Amino acid sequence: MKRHMQYSILAIALFCTFTFTACKKDYQDPSGPSSEGAYSSPATLANVAVGLQTWYTKDRTGLLYTTVTSGSLLVGETFVTNPGNTDEAQLGAGGSKVLTTNVVVTGMWNVSNKIRYEADSVIRRTGAIVTDKSFASGLIAYTTIFKALALGVQANFWEQVPENTSTPVLSSGGVKFVPGKQGYVMAAAALDNAISTVTATPIGNSFLANIPDSVDIVNTLYALKARYALYAGDYPGAIAAADKVNLNVRSTLSFNPQITNPIFTLVTATNNIYNVVDSTMGLPVPIQPDLADQRVPFYIARPVKPKFNISGFFRSTQTSVPIYLPGEMLLIKAEAYARQHDILNGLIFLNKVVTKKASEDAFGIGAALPPVAAATEAELLTLIYKHRRIELFMGAQELADSRRFGRPVSERKRSYFPYPFVERNDNPNTPDDPAF
C-alpha cells in the first residue's frame, strides 16, 4: 500500500508539471521546473516514467478514457445517452460530425504525443544519468510500455502518425508523418529494444520500488510486442512474443482514491454520457454472441434500470484495467496462424478462447462454449474477429480490428479520425484528413 500511495503522490505532482499541444511544440510548462530539472537523477527519471501511467489513465483527457470512448462509440458497442455531451455525441454520430476541435479526439492526440515525447526523453537520458544497470533496465522497459501504447493508439485511430517527437525535428519545419502501419512497426521495434535490455540485465528491486506493483513489466513487453507485431503483419514475431507471455499473470492499470477508474467515474456511475447498446455488443446478426456466452454477463450488467449497463473492468472507482488479456494472446496466435493459411492451428487457438471457462482465466473471463469449426480461412478469420470483439469488449482495439479484418464500412462510423486543429494550425506537415 505504501508503494501504491507513493506512486499516486508522485504521479499527481508530475501531472501538474507539464502542459501539451501539437507535435511541434515544446512540452515544458514555463511556470514550472525546467525540463532538465525533471531529468536530473534516477529518482526524477522514475517519477517522469510513473507520470506516463498517470497521463494514460487520468480523467477525460487520458488515453484510457479517450480510446475506450472513441472505439466503443465508433463501432456501435455503446451509444450516447445525453447528446448534451457534444464531443461524445459527435463520435456517436460519426462521419463528418466529428470535428477537428473535438475535445476527446484532441485529448487523445495531445496526450499520446506527450507520452511519446516524455518517454523518448527518459530513455535518451537513462544511460548518462543512471549508473545502476538493473535500475536503468527497469526504467527503459517500463517507459517503453507507455511509449508503445501511445504509438499503438495513434496508429489505431489515425491514418498517419508523427514520425517522432524529438527536439531536433522541431526546428526543421514541423514533425513529419508516416503511415499508421509504420507506427505499429515503431512500437514493436521499441519493445524489442526493451526486451533485449531486460534480457541482458534483469530489472532490479531498486527500480520496482518506484512504480505501481500492478504492472508486470516483462510479460507486458511481450504481450504488447505480440499485439503490434500482429498489426504490423509480422505473424511469426507475433506468435513468438505471445508464446513468452505467462497467461496466469495479471498486468493492470491500478487506481486509488486520488486517481479513479475514469470510465466508471465519468460514465458507468452517472449513465449520463454513454452506455452499452445491449447484449449483442454492437455486432451484426451473423456474428452476435451466443446466448450462452458467459462473457456477455461479465462485461454487461442487467440492472432494472437501465436495462443494460457497463460492467467488466469499469464497475467501480478502483477496478483495475488490464493492459492486455490472456485471451488476447490466444486470439493473436489464432489470427497469426490463420493469416499464414494454417487453419488447423488457427482453429486450435481460437477454440482455447471459445471453450475457456471463467475459472481458467486470470481475470475471470470465459465463454464456456462448445468448440467452433471453420472449413476455410475466411470463415476462420470471421470467427476470430467475432471472438476478439467479445473477448476484448470495450478494449479500444475494435476500430483497428474492423479495418484489419475488412469489415463493411457500414459497421463503423469512421475509419480514421481527422487530425486535430491544434496540429494542423502548428505543423505544416499535417496530412489531409481522411474522407471517412
mmCIF file of C-alpha atoms in Angstrom, residues 22-208:
data_model
loop_
_atom_site.group_PDB
_atom_site.id
_atom_site.type_symbol
_atom_site.label_atom_id
_atom_site.label_comp_id
_atom_site.label_asym_id
_atom_site.label_seq_id
_atom_site.Cartn_x
_atom_site.Cartn_y
_atom_site.Cartn_z
ATOM 1 C CA ALA A 22 0.691 19.919 -31.090
ATOM 2 C CA CYS A 23 3.705 17.798 -32.091
ATOM 3 C CA LYS A 24 5.942 20.696 -32.977
ATOM 4 C CA LYS A 25 5.609 22.356 -29.588
ATOM 5 C CA ASP A 26 7.880 22.043 -26.567
ATOM 6 C CA TYR A 27 6.053 20.180 -23.806
ATOM 7 C CA GLN A 28 7.524 22.173 -20.959
ATOM 8 C CA ASP A 29 5.402 24.409 -18.747
ATOM 9 C CA PRO A 30 7.340 27.718 -18.450
ATOM 10 C CA SER A 31 5.891 28.309 -14.989
ATOM 11 C CA GLY A 32 7.240 25.009 -13.691
ATOM 12 C CA PRO A 33 10.683 23.414 -13.305
ATOM 13 C CA SER A 34 12.973 23.171 -16.291
ATOM 14 C CA SER A 35 12.914 20.049 -18.425
ATOM 15 C CA GLU A 36 16.471 19.278 -17.393
ATOM 16 C CA GLY A 37 15.402 19.540 -13.740
ATOM 17 C CA ALA A 38 12.849 16.808 -14.379
ATOM 18 C CA TYR A 39 15.581 14.519 -15.769
ATOM 19 C CA SER A 40 18.403 15.228 -13.335
ATOM 20 C CA SER A 41 18.624 11.986 -11.346
ATOM 21 C CA PRO A 42 17.473 8.360 -11.367
ATOM 22 C CA ALA A 43 14.683 9.252 -8.944
ATOM 23 C CA THR A 44 13.349 12.097 -11.064
ATOM 24 C CA LEU A 45 13.548 9.974 -14.206
ATOM 25 C CA ALA A 46 11.496 7.330 -12.396
ATOM 26 C CA ASN A 47 8.990 9.999 -11.386
ATOM 27 C CA VAL A 48 8.601 11.060 -15.009
ATOM 28 C CA ALA A 49 8.118 7.414 -16.023
ATOM 29 C CA VAL A 50 5.403 6.927 -13.390
ATOM 30 C CA GLY A 51 3.805 10.121 -14.645
ATOM 31 C CA LEU A 52 3.335 8.475 -18.044
ATOM 32 C CA GLN A 53 0.952 5.994 -16.449
ATOM 33 C CA THR A 54 -0.974 8.876 -14.913
ATOM 34 C CA TRP A 55 -1.244 10.609 -18.274
ATOM 35 C CA TYR A 56 -2.523 7.355 -19.728
ATOM 36 C CA THR A 57 -5.207 6.800 -17.114
ATOM 37 C CA LYS A 58 -6.275 10.112 -15.613
ATOM 38 C CA ASP A 59 -9.625 11.802 -16.229
ATOM 39 C CA ARG A 60 -11.379 12.613 -19.502
ATOM 40 C CA THR A 61 -8.228 13.544 -21.421
ATOM 41 C CA GLY A 62 -6.263 10.394 -20.550
ATOM 42 C CA LEU A 63 -5.807 7.707 -23.174
ATOM 43 C CA LEU A 64 -7.859 5.160 -21.261
ATOM 44 C CA TYR A 65 -10.999 7.305 -21.424
ATOM 45 C CA THR A 66 -10.459 8.691 -24.912
ATOM 46 C CA THR A 67 -9.655 5.347 -26.557
ATOM 47 C CA VAL A 68 -12.363 3.276 -24.862
ATOM 48 C CA THR A 69 -14.920 6.005 -25.528
ATOM 49 C CA SER A 70 -13.916 6.508 -29.156
ATOM 50 C CA GLY A 71 -13.554 2.853 -30.059
ATOM 51 C CA SER A 72 -16.813 1.750 -28.474
ATOM 52 C CA LEU A 73 -18.871 4.588 -29.964
ATOM 53 C CA LEU A 74 -17.385 4.317 -33.454
ATOM 54 C CA VAL A 75 -18.231 0.617 -33.834
ATOM 55 C CA GLY A 76 -21.580 0.779 -32.066
ATOM 56 C CA GLU A 77 -20.770 -1.071 -28.854
ATOM 57 C CA THR A 78 -22.083 1.951 -26.976
ATOM 58 C CA PHE A 79 -24.467 4.828 -27.627
ATOM 59 C CA VAL A 80 -24.660 8.383 -26.292
ATOM 60 C CA THR A 81 -27.255 8.728 -23.535
ATOM 61 C CA ASN A 82 -27.087 12.514 -23.259
ATOM 62 C CA PRO A 83 -26.480 14.438 -26.506
ATOM 63 C CA GLY A 84 -25.603 17.435 -24.387
ATOM 64 C CA ASN A 85 -22.159 15.860 -24.153
ATOM 65 C CA THR A 86 -21.308 17.366 -27.520
ATOM 66 C CA ASP A 87 -17.918 15.776 -28.116
ATOM 67 C CA GLU A 88 -19.045 12.243 -27.343
ATOM 68 C CA ALA A 89 -22.209 12.893 -29.360
ATOM 69 C CA GLN A 90 -20.031 13.736 -32.394
ATOM 70 C CA LEU A 91 -18.316 10.357 -32.033
ATOM 71 C CA GLY A 92 -21.663 8.619 -31.729
ATOM 72 C CA ALA A 93 -22.833 10.299 -34.961
ATOM 73 C CA GLY A 94 -19.530 9.715 -36.755
ATOM 74 C CA GLY A 95 -18.659 10.771 -40.292
ATOM 75 C CA SER A 96 -18.302 14.495 -40.870
ATOM 76 C CA LYS A 97 -19.893 15.205 -37.487
ATOM 77 C CA VAL A 98 -16.521 14.547 -35.829
ATOM 78 C CA LEU A 99 -14.919 17.993 -35.837
ATOM 79 C CA THR A 100 -11.217 18.814 -35.711
ATOM 80 C CA THR A 101 -11.850 20.635 -32.429
ATOM 81 C CA ASN A 102 -13.455 17.609 -30.746
ATOM 82 C CA VAL A 103 -12.176 17.501 -27.167
ATOM 83 C CA VAL A 104 -11.986 13.704 -26.950
ATOM 84 C CA VAL A 105 -10.082 13.421 -30.237
ATOM 85 C CA THR A 106 -7.779 16.331 -29.433
ATOM 86 C CA GLY A 107 -7.122 14.971 -25.954
ATOM 87 C CA MET A 108 -6.167 11.577 -27.384
ATOM 88 C CA TRP A 109 -3.805 13.196 -29.891
ATOM 89 C CA ASN A 110 -2.166 15.539 -27.402
ATOM 90 C CA VAL A 111 -1.688 13.002 -24.623
ATOM 91 C CA SER A 112 -0.316 10.320 -26.954
ATOM 92 C CA ASN A 113 2.222 12.837 -28.270
ATOM 93 C CA LYS A 114 3.007 13.926 -24.715
ATOM 94 C CA ILE A 115 3.667 10.340 -23.618
ATOM 95 C CA ARG A 116 5.878 9.639 -26.633
ATOM 96 C CA TYR A 117 7.856 12.832 -26.043
ATOM 97 C CA GLU A 118 8.445 12.220 -22.339
ATOM 98 C CA ALA A 119 9.215 8.534 -22.888
ATOM 99 C CA ASP A 120 11.838 9.376 -25.500
ATOM 100 C CA SER A 121 13.292 11.995 -23.158
ATOM 101 C CA VAL A 122 13.632 9.472 -20.315
ATOM 102 C CA ILE A 123 15.076 6.711 -22.493
ATOM 103 C CA ARG A 124 17.553 9.075 -24.146
ATOM 104 C CA ARG A 125 18.936 10.274 -20.794
ATOM 105 C CA THR A 126 18.935 6.987 -18.878
ATOM 106 C CA GLY A 127 22.376 5.825 -19.999
ATOM 107 C CA ALA A 128 24.031 9.094 -18.975
ATOM 108 C CA ILE A 129 22.280 9.537 -15.627
ATOM 109 C CA VAL A 130 21.595 6.061 -14.231
ATOM 110 C CA THR A 131 24.687 4.051 -13.217
ATOM 111 C CA ASP A 132 22.792 1.113 -11.699
ATOM 112 C CA LYS A 133 22.202 -1.123 -14.732
ATOM 113 C CA SER A 134 19.307 -3.019 -13.125
ATOM 114 C CA PHE A 135 17.580 0.299 -12.344
ATOM 115 C CA ALA A 136 18.241 1.523 -15.894
ATOM 116 C CA SER A 137 16.871 -1.712 -17.329
ATOM 117 C CA GLY A 138 13.614 -1.310 -15.441
ATOM 118 C CA LEU A 139 13.340 2.353 -16.312
ATOM 119 C CA ILE A 140 13.767 1.730 -20.041
ATOM 120 C CA ALA A 141 11.353 -1.213 -20.013
ATOM 121 C CA TYR A 142 8.579 0.456 -18.012
ATOM 122 C CA THR A 143 8.823 3.685 -20.016
ATOM 123 C CA THR A 144 8.746 1.746 -23.287
ATOM 124 C CA ILE A 145 5.423 0.154 -22.335
ATOM 125 C CA PHE A 146 3.721 3.551 -22.412
ATOM 126 C CA LYS A 147 5.628 4.716 -25.466
ATOM 127 C CA ALA A 148 4.434 1.632 -27.350
ATOM 128 C CA LEU A 149 0.866 2.071 -26.120
ATOM 129 C CA ALA A 150 0.863 5.707 -27.273
ATOM 130 C CA LEU A 151 2.174 4.733 -30.706
ATOM 131 C CA GLY A 152 -0.442 1.995 -30.912
ATOM 132 C CA VAL A 153 -3.208 4.463 -30.033
ATOM 133 C CA GLN A 154 -2.155 6.839 -32.794
ATOM 134 C CA ALA A 155 -1.958 4.042 -35.369
ATOM 135 C CA ASN A 156 -5.336 2.680 -34.264
ATOM 136 C CA PHE A 157 -7.154 5.986 -34.724
ATOM 137 C CA TRP A 158 -5.234 7.966 -37.375
ATOM 138 C CA GLU A 159 -4.262 7.141 -40.922
ATOM 139 C CA GLN A 160 -0.770 8.574 -40.397
ATOM 140 C CA VAL A 161 1.278 9.114 -37.239
ATOM 141 C CA PRO A 162 4.094 11.505 -36.279
ATOM 142 C CA GLU A 163 7.478 10.052 -37.183
ATOM 143 C CA ASN A 164 8.888 11.194 -33.855
ATOM 144 C CA THR A 165 8.568 13.959 -31.299
ATOM 145 C CA SER A 166 12.212 14.718 -30.540
ATOM 146 C CA THR A 167 13.527 18.252 -30.282
ATOM 147 C CA PRO A 168 15.894 18.189 -33.330
ATOM 148 C CA VAL A 169 12.941 17.646 -35.639
ATOM 149 C CA LEU A 170 11.082 20.592 -34.154
ATOM 150 C CA SER A 171 13.462 23.107 -35.722
ATOM 151 C CA SER A 172 13.123 21.733 -39.251
ATOM 152 C CA GLY A 173 9.637 22.884 -40.138
ATOM 153 C CA GLY A 174 7.484 20.530 -38.108
ATOM 154 C CA VAL A 175 7.296 16.829 -37.351
ATOM 155 C CA LYS A 176 6.820 14.569 -40.358
ATOM 156 C CA PHE A 177 4.287 11.773 -40.647
ATOM 157 C CA VAL A 178 4.485 8.103 -41.633
ATOM 158 C CA PRO A 179 1.702 5.599 -42.475
ATOM 159 C CA GLY A 180 -0.166 4.249 -39.455
ATOM 160 C CA LYS A 181 1.111 0.715 -40.040
ATOM 161 C CA GLN A 182 4.620 2.060 -39.590
ATOM 162 C CA GLY A 183 3.506 3.218 -36.138
ATOM 163 C CA TYR A 184 2.948 -0.426 -35.212
ATOM 164 C CA VAL A 185 6.394 -1.280 -36.596
ATOM 165 C CA MET A 186 7.918 1.503 -34.484
ATOM 166 C CA ALA A 187 6.094 0.260 -31.376
ATOM 167 C CA ALA A 188 7.301 -3.308 -31.962
ATOM 168 C CA ALA A 189 10.878 -2.104 -32.500
ATOM 169 C CA ALA A 190 10.822 -0.103 -29.253
ATOM 170 C CA LEU A 191 9.516 -3.165 -27.411
ATOM 171 C CA ASP A 192 12.244 -5.330 -28.961
ATOM 172 C CA ASN A 193 14.854 -2.926 -27.612
ATOM 173 C CA ALA A 194 13.319 -3.036 -24.141
ATOM 174 C CA ILE A 195 13.090 -6.836 -24.223
ATOM 175 C CA SER A 196 16.775 -7.048 -25.193
ATOM 176 C CA THR A 197 17.609 -4.688 -22.341
ATOM 177 C CA VAL A 198 15.808 -6.664 -19.632
ATOM 178 C CA THR A 199 17.123 -9.945 -21.029
ATOM 179 C CA ALA A 200 20.685 -8.670 -20.725
ATOM 180 C CA THR A 201 20.115 -7.107 -17.287
ATOM 181 C CA PRO A 202 17.116 -8.192 -15.200
ATOM 182 C CA ILE A 203 15.100 -5.396 -13.598
ATOM 183 C CA GLY A 204 16.290 -4.530 -10.113
ATOM 184 C CA ASN A 205 14.154 -4.204 -6.996
ATOM 185 C CA SER A 206 15.528 -0.704 -6.558
ATOM 186 C CA PHE A 207 13.543 0.316 -9.634
ATOM 187 C CA LEU A 208 10.449 -1.781 -8.917
#
